[in-house]
């Protein structure tokens, strides 16, 4: 029996008393992935990206481990909810226009002390001030550096369109505005290199493309390390008491940790290891989060149909954004139908061994987006479900 077949047998036994569709997290794999993130971070603390976890119980589990410190959140409403739940070090990774949320933040000393918000434009400070009402708490601010690689005088851009602050001088100017403005305190700097951390460099069956990605990422790492160091020096000349400099992402943990200017690493997807993280030479993880769909039809030889399955991931639409049939091995989508909202046909010889009511296990393309489809996660140890915990959705929250 292969390792994957053994996992399938374990998961089937562990969840035999449960109705599918269902989602699980294999705690042994989750913990092993957490240990690998800590190893690759080289002694620098790892801040957990909640977007990739979306489950309070698992956030608590990983933050209880040595080497992890703090949360990187994705909306202001989520940040405030987590702070009220007892988490006390929350970095909001994206600018917000949530006026009611800022009114709450600036009126509550506990929330204001726990949450740091992201800024890359003075207009965002104006919005916060306009939302204050009677709130007089000082707001903790983090600035974001644009990490994209610009070539040929800026005519070619490699990387996500995030912050408009690309140069150290631009960053220092906004830092000066923050430090001179009452009601705000500059405490951090973030630079997320998604074109390095979130793009696999070993694309199956595409050796030339893979080599091109590796060359691009090597050049981007060199350029960013130099520019990030200069940006940190420029900001510290304005705000010498800067508390943290955050960088990284699951795919670039060890490279970012090697930069002396960076004080902490952000990562989250590496805990679940979804399918988009299979194509990396820098690390390999263990799939920890899966979902099961029941077989409800057998349309013919070599075909079964499962209930549901149309759970696409965000990003540019394409086959890589669909979940992948994982267990049993050897199943694939019907190219004319793909993953359907209500039903999904699957092709392959393993289909002939599946009976009505049997399960097919899938991996999502991304990490936390799985939790928007399920109200709970069944935590598996060995061949037993040892706990069932709610996702954000299961607690009544869909923040985006």
XYZ file of C-alpha atoms in Angstrom:
400
model
C 0.000 0.000 0.000
C 1.357 3.429 -0.950
C 1.577 6.237 1.609
C -1.301 8.031 -0.075
C -3.434 4.900 -0.076
C -2.676 4.469 3.628
C -3.767 8.047 4.261
C -6.993 7.425 2.382
C -7.717 4.366 4.511
C -6.999 6.370 7.697
C -9.227 9.249 6.675
C -12.056 6.944 5.645
C -11.888 5.094 8.985
C -11.617 8.293 11.007
C -14.648 9.909 9.390
C -16.821 6.825 8.774
C -19.375 8.094 11.300
C -19.665 11.490 9.595
C -21.702 12.586 6.609
C -19.892 13.984 3.579
C -19.259 16.590 2.260
C -16.808 17.266 5.088
C -13.388 18.809 5.651
C -10.543 17.623 7.846
C -7.117 18.685 9.019
C -4.514 15.997 9.653
C -2.860 17.260 12.839
C 0.319 15.246 12.382
C 0.856 16.847 8.973
C -0.192 20.293 10.290
C 2.325 20.100 13.147
C 5.087 18.827 10.871
C 4.481 21.711 8.474
C 4.575 24.171 11.386
C 7.913 22.750 12.530
C 9.300 23.101 9.001
C 8.285 26.785 8.842
C 10.103 27.407 12.124
C 13.169 25.558 10.885
C 13.280 27.594 7.684
C 12.772 30.888 9.522
C 16.181 30.491 11.154
C 15.233 31.772 14.581
C 13.097 34.699 13.450
C 9.482 34.545 14.657
C 6.787 33.480 12.214
C 3.646 35.610 12.105
C 0.674 33.441 11.087
C -1.388 34.636 8.124
C -4.947 34.062 9.330
C -6.291 34.293 5.763
C -4.682 30.912 5.162
C -6.079 29.273 8.327
C -9.530 30.818 9.089
C -10.067 28.734 12.197
C -9.534 30.117 15.697
C -8.734 26.735 17.234
C -5.925 26.116 14.757
C -4.602 29.657 15.147
C -4.402 29.001 18.874
C -2.704 25.660 18.276
C 0.047 27.037 16.068
C 0.637 30.166 18.183
C 1.193 27.942 21.213
C 4.261 26.501 19.457
C 7.749 27.920 19.902
C 8.780 30.038 16.943
C 5.372 31.560 16.178
C 4.345 35.030 17.282
C 1.383 37.137 16.254
C -1.263 37.077 13.547
C -1.387 38.717 10.145
C -5.104 39.356 9.534
C -6.961 40.243 6.339
C -9.823 42.586 7.326
C -10.342 45.111 10.095
C -13.542 43.390 11.261
C -11.627 40.116 11.595
C -8.827 41.904 13.470
C -11.228 43.363 16.018
C -12.976 40.008 16.474
C -9.670 38.237 17.049
C -8.570 40.911 19.519
C -11.811 40.517 21.462
C -11.183 36.753 21.429
C -7.893 37.188 23.283
C -5.279 37.495 20.538
C -3.090 40.461 21.373
C -0.669 40.946 18.440
C -2.556 41.407 15.179
C -1.161 43.026 12.048
C -3.829 43.928 9.486
C -2.082 43.161 6.198
C -4.288 45.284 3.929
C -5.548 48.880 4.063
C -9.162 49.227 5.167
C -12.037 51.631 4.494
C -14.145 50.204 7.346
C -15.269 53.422 9.065
C -17.320 51.699 11.755
C -14.377 49.423 12.487
C -12.028 52.367 12.891
C -14.545 54.031 15.213
C -14.442 50.911 17.406
C -10.649 50.679 17.241
C -10.042 54.270 18.265
C -12.566 54.104 21.124
C -11.205 50.994 22.841
C -7.724 50.971 24.434
C -7.520 47.169 24.389
C -8.277 46.981 20.670
C -5.954 49.865 19.859
C -3.101 48.158 21.690
C -3.670 44.798 19.994
C -4.207 45.803 16.361
C -1.783 47.421 13.916
C -3.290 48.716 10.667
C -1.735 48.981 7.213
C -1.206 52.294 5.449
C 0.418 53.219 2.132
C -1.310 56.553 1.436
C -1.911 59.633 3.649
C -5.569 59.566 2.505
C -5.981 56.422 4.591
C -4.985 58.428 7.675
C -7.621 61.011 6.746
C -10.250 58.267 6.586
C -9.282 56.961 10.019
C -9.424 60.438 11.551
C -12.811 61.105 9.954
C -14.131 57.839 11.435
C -12.894 58.472 14.973
C -15.894 60.288 16.380
C -15.055 60.586 20.068
C -12.349 57.908 19.852
C -9.003 59.249 20.962
C -6.825 56.120 21.115
C -3.513 56.217 19.259
C -3.617 53.977 16.164
C -0.654 51.685 15.512
C 0.518 52.001 11.901
C 2.500 49.736 9.592
C 3.687 50.927 6.184
C 3.837 48.614 3.171
C 6.708 48.619 0.716
C 5.913 47.601 -2.862
C 8.139 44.600 -3.569
C 7.541 44.248 -7.313
C 10.512 43.997 -9.630
C 10.495 46.812 -12.179
C 12.509 46.370 -15.341
C 13.326 48.529 -18.361
C 12.666 51.786 -16.573
C 9.448 50.534 -15.048
C 7.856 49.502 -18.341
C 7.839 45.865 -17.184
C 6.550 44.947 -13.738
C 6.853 41.540 -12.068
C 4.754 41.167 -8.923
C 1.375 42.081 -7.479
C -0.015 45.607 -7.656
C -0.086 46.448 -3.979
C 1.475 49.491 -2.320
C 2.359 52.613 -4.338
C 5.444 53.055 -2.111
C 8.286 51.528 -4.115
C 11.371 53.539 -3.255
C 12.986 54.115 0.160
C 12.448 57.858 -0.314
C 8.711 57.421 -0.884
C 8.440 55.228 2.186
C 10.398 57.676 4.352
C 8.179 60.564 3.260
C 4.987 58.791 4.323
C 6.731 57.658 7.517
C 7.432 61.309 8.293
C 3.772 62.190 7.746
C 2.689 59.488 10.178
C 5.160 60.453 12.888
C 4.206 64.119 12.666
C 0.478 63.461 12.835
C -1.258 63.281 16.249
C -3.171 60.114 17.003
C -0.885 57.738 15.111
C 2.279 55.792 15.924
C 4.468 54.169 13.306
C 5.490 50.735 14.605
C 6.175 48.520 11.606
C 7.085 47.979 7.994
C 5.819 45.150 5.770
C 7.045 43.939 2.390
C 5.321 40.847 0.970
C 7.115 39.396 -2.050
C 4.261 37.433 -3.569
C 6.056 36.925 -6.903
C 8.712 34.983 -4.982
C 6.796 33.455 -2.069
C 3.603 32.587 -3.930
C 4.789 31.368 -7.341
C 6.023 27.802 -7.718
C 9.335 27.403 -9.534
C 9.032 23.724 -10.511
C 5.999 23.575 -12.799
C 5.274 19.975 -13.754
C 6.028 19.309 -17.420
C 7.289 22.889 -18.010
C 11.085 22.825 -17.554
C 11.782 26.000 -19.538
C 9.070 27.942 -17.739
C 10.355 26.643 -14.400
C 13.881 27.776 -15.197
C 12.611 31.201 -16.251
C 10.713 31.533 -12.957
C 13.811 30.564 -10.962
C 15.927 33.130 -12.820
C 13.286 35.819 -12.287
C 12.985 35.005 -8.582
C 16.746 35.017 -8.051
C 16.975 38.463 -9.639
C 13.955 39.688 -7.665
C 15.422 38.444 -4.365
C 18.691 40.281 -4.980
C 16.979 43.517 -5.951
C 14.490 43.385 -3.102
C 17.057 42.541 -0.411
C 19.027 45.643 -1.324
C 15.989 47.903 -1.646
C 14.286 46.553 1.494
C 17.442 47.158 3.520
C 17.642 50.728 2.235
C 13.935 51.263 2.938
C 14.295 50.062 6.527
C 17.241 52.381 7.083
C 15.277 55.290 5.611
C 12.233 54.627 7.798
C 14.322 54.093 10.932
C 15.931 57.500 10.340
C 12.426 58.914 10.834
C 11.078 56.368 13.340
C 14.026 54.813 15.199
C 11.738 52.835 17.534
C 10.243 50.727 14.752
C 9.086 47.477 16.397
C 9.134 45.067 13.457
C 9.937 44.560 9.791
C 7.763 41.832 8.280
C 8.516 39.964 5.078
C 8.295 36.630 3.402
C 5.589 34.127 2.657
C 5.496 30.342 2.693
C 7.541 29.909 -0.484
C 10.385 32.246 0.489
C 10.738 31.822 4.258
C 14.425 30.900 4.370
C 15.460 33.489 1.777
C 13.665 36.368 3.512
C 14.842 35.272 6.959
C 18.434 35.605 5.741
C 18.007 39.380 5.293
C 19.301 41.227 8.343
C 16.741 44.032 7.859
C 13.814 41.629 8.361
C 12.806 40.874 11.957
C 9.860 38.491 11.398
C 8.435 36.225 8.722
C 4.831 35.929 7.536
C 3.474 32.516 6.544
C 0.215 30.621 6.650
C -0.409 28.468 3.572
C 2.500 26.261 4.559
C 0.451 24.907 7.456
C -2.231 23.360 5.220
C -0.070 22.974 2.050
C -2.740 23.311 -0.659
C -2.097 22.161 -4.215
C -0.568 25.448 -5.431
C 2.372 24.782 -3.103
C 3.362 21.496 -4.731
C 5.621 23.135 -7.313
C 8.471 24.541 -5.215
C 12.134 23.620 -5.073
C 12.672 25.595 -1.846
C 10.537 23.345 0.365
C 8.124 20.437 0.414
C 5.269 20.060 2.868
C 2.603 17.531 3.727
C -0.997 18.068 2.597
C -2.836 18.676 5.873
C -6.245 20.055 4.849
C -8.571 18.009 2.660
C -12.257 17.728 1.901
C -14.350 14.688 1.004
C -17.271 14.489 -1.396
C -19.576 11.442 -1.621
C -20.080 9.379 -4.751
C -23.736 9.754 -5.766
C -23.740 8.395 -9.343
C -21.944 5.857 -11.541
C -22.754 7.051 -15.075
C -20.637 4.409 -16.817
C -17.377 2.514 -16.928
C -14.513 4.600 -15.563
C -16.814 7.396 -14.343
C -18.279 8.412 -10.993
C -20.097 11.562 -10.007
C -19.583 13.222 -6.628
C -21.829 15.744 -4.932
C -20.630 19.356 -5.204
C -17.002 20.271 -5.765
C -17.113 23.634 -7.526
C -14.848 25.399 -5.048
C -12.562 27.554 -7.213
C -9.751 29.570 -5.670
C -9.246 33.303 -6.163
C -6.807 34.674 -8.710
C -6.574 34.572 -12.479
C -9.013 31.922 -13.676
C -7.452 28.695 -14.906
C -7.215 24.958 -14.252
C -4.772 25.519 -11.400
C -7.515 27.316 -9.437
C -9.673 24.211 -9.134
C -9.403 21.673 -6.320
C -7.580 18.514 -7.314
C -8.959 14.974 -6.814
C -6.373 13.453 -4.481
C -7.568 10.132 -3.041
C -7.931 7.600 -4.515
C -5.071 8.358 -6.882
C -5.745 8.469 -10.592
C -9.020 10.387 -10.859
C -9.383 13.480 -13.044
C -12.051 15.953 -14.104
C -14.078 15.544 -17.254
C -12.557 18.370 -19.356
C -16.017 19.293 -20.675
C -17.435 19.829 -17.175
C -14.688 20.433 -14.641
C -15.687 20.922 -11.000
C -19.412 21.606 -10.793
C -21.486 23.615 -8.359
C -23.820 20.685 -7.553
C -22.124 17.652 -9.069
C -18.706 16.754 -10.456
C -18.004 13.809 -12.773
C -14.597 12.182 -12.276
C -12.845 9.970 -14.814
C -10.273 7.228 -14.386
C -9.921 3.530 -13.690
C -10.192 4.002 -9.875
C -13.797 5.047 -10.463
C -14.730 1.408 -11.113
C -13.777 0.491 -7.538
C -15.924 3.225 -5.977
C -19.445 2.482 -4.785
C -22.357 4.827 -4.141
C -21.649 6.522 -0.815
C -17.856 6.101 -1.004
C -15.695 9.210 -0.661
C -13.293 11.013 -2.919
C -10.804 13.253 -1.112
C -9.750 16.569 -2.652
C -7.140 19.236 -2.001
C -8.115 22.870 -2.477
C -5.940 25.068 -4.681
C -5.452 27.583 -1.863
C -5.341 27.251 1.898
C -7.908 29.173 3.924
C -10.479 29.510 1.142
C -11.504 25.925 1.879
C -12.948 27.180 5.167
C -15.430 29.411 3.363
C -17.137 26.206 2.162
C -17.310 24.328 5.470
C -18.636 25.294 8.890
C -16.307 22.920 10.724
C -13.003 21.103 10.440
C -12.605 17.575 11.793
C -9.176 17.222 13.380
C -7.666 13.811 12.715
C -4.911 12.100 14.681
C -3.972 8.687 13.375
C -7.241 7.107 12.288
C -9.459 8.985 14.728
C -11.248 12.331 14.779
C -10.139 13.808 18.099
C -11.993 17.128 17.825
C -14.333 19.064 15.594
C -13.791 22.816 15.546
C -15.619 25.655 13.797
C -14.169 27.616 10.936
C -14.737 31.369 10.769
C -17.870 30.576 8.759
C -18.972 28.107 11.413
C -18.762 30.919 13.957
C -20.973 33.082 11.776
C -18.249 35.182 10.157
C -17.530 35.582 6.460
C -15.233 38.586 6.514
C -14.759 38.658 2.739
